Phi, psi and omega in degrees: 000155143309120161215106186288134179264290180310131180275356190273000189254321184322163165062014196271336206089345192309296191295309193309328179287320190278336198258308165318305172310290183317308195288333177284331166313279183340324176256329210248336210240318175272343180086347205289134179246344163224170172229138163242158187224150171223138195236150177273153194267001176250008202261079186296324195282353175279300184316310173316291211297348166295330189261286182327336176263341189119000182277153193231150190266147181265177173286126174214119177296359188263124179285005168252323199226142178271129147271139160221154184231134186223136176284139185244000000 
């Protein structure tokens, strides 16, 4: 996963760039057509990032996680 440990580096677009490159690589080099991910329900920053990139929430019965999917 992607995690920016240094709080001073958060909000500078590093996660956005990393996710954009990961999606491009998955599509162009791995030939994937969709991606799935789990994210803690308390991780508002990550949830916003995934939604910004078009991930949609899918059914999940966990009290701790959301499950997201993105078609590539």
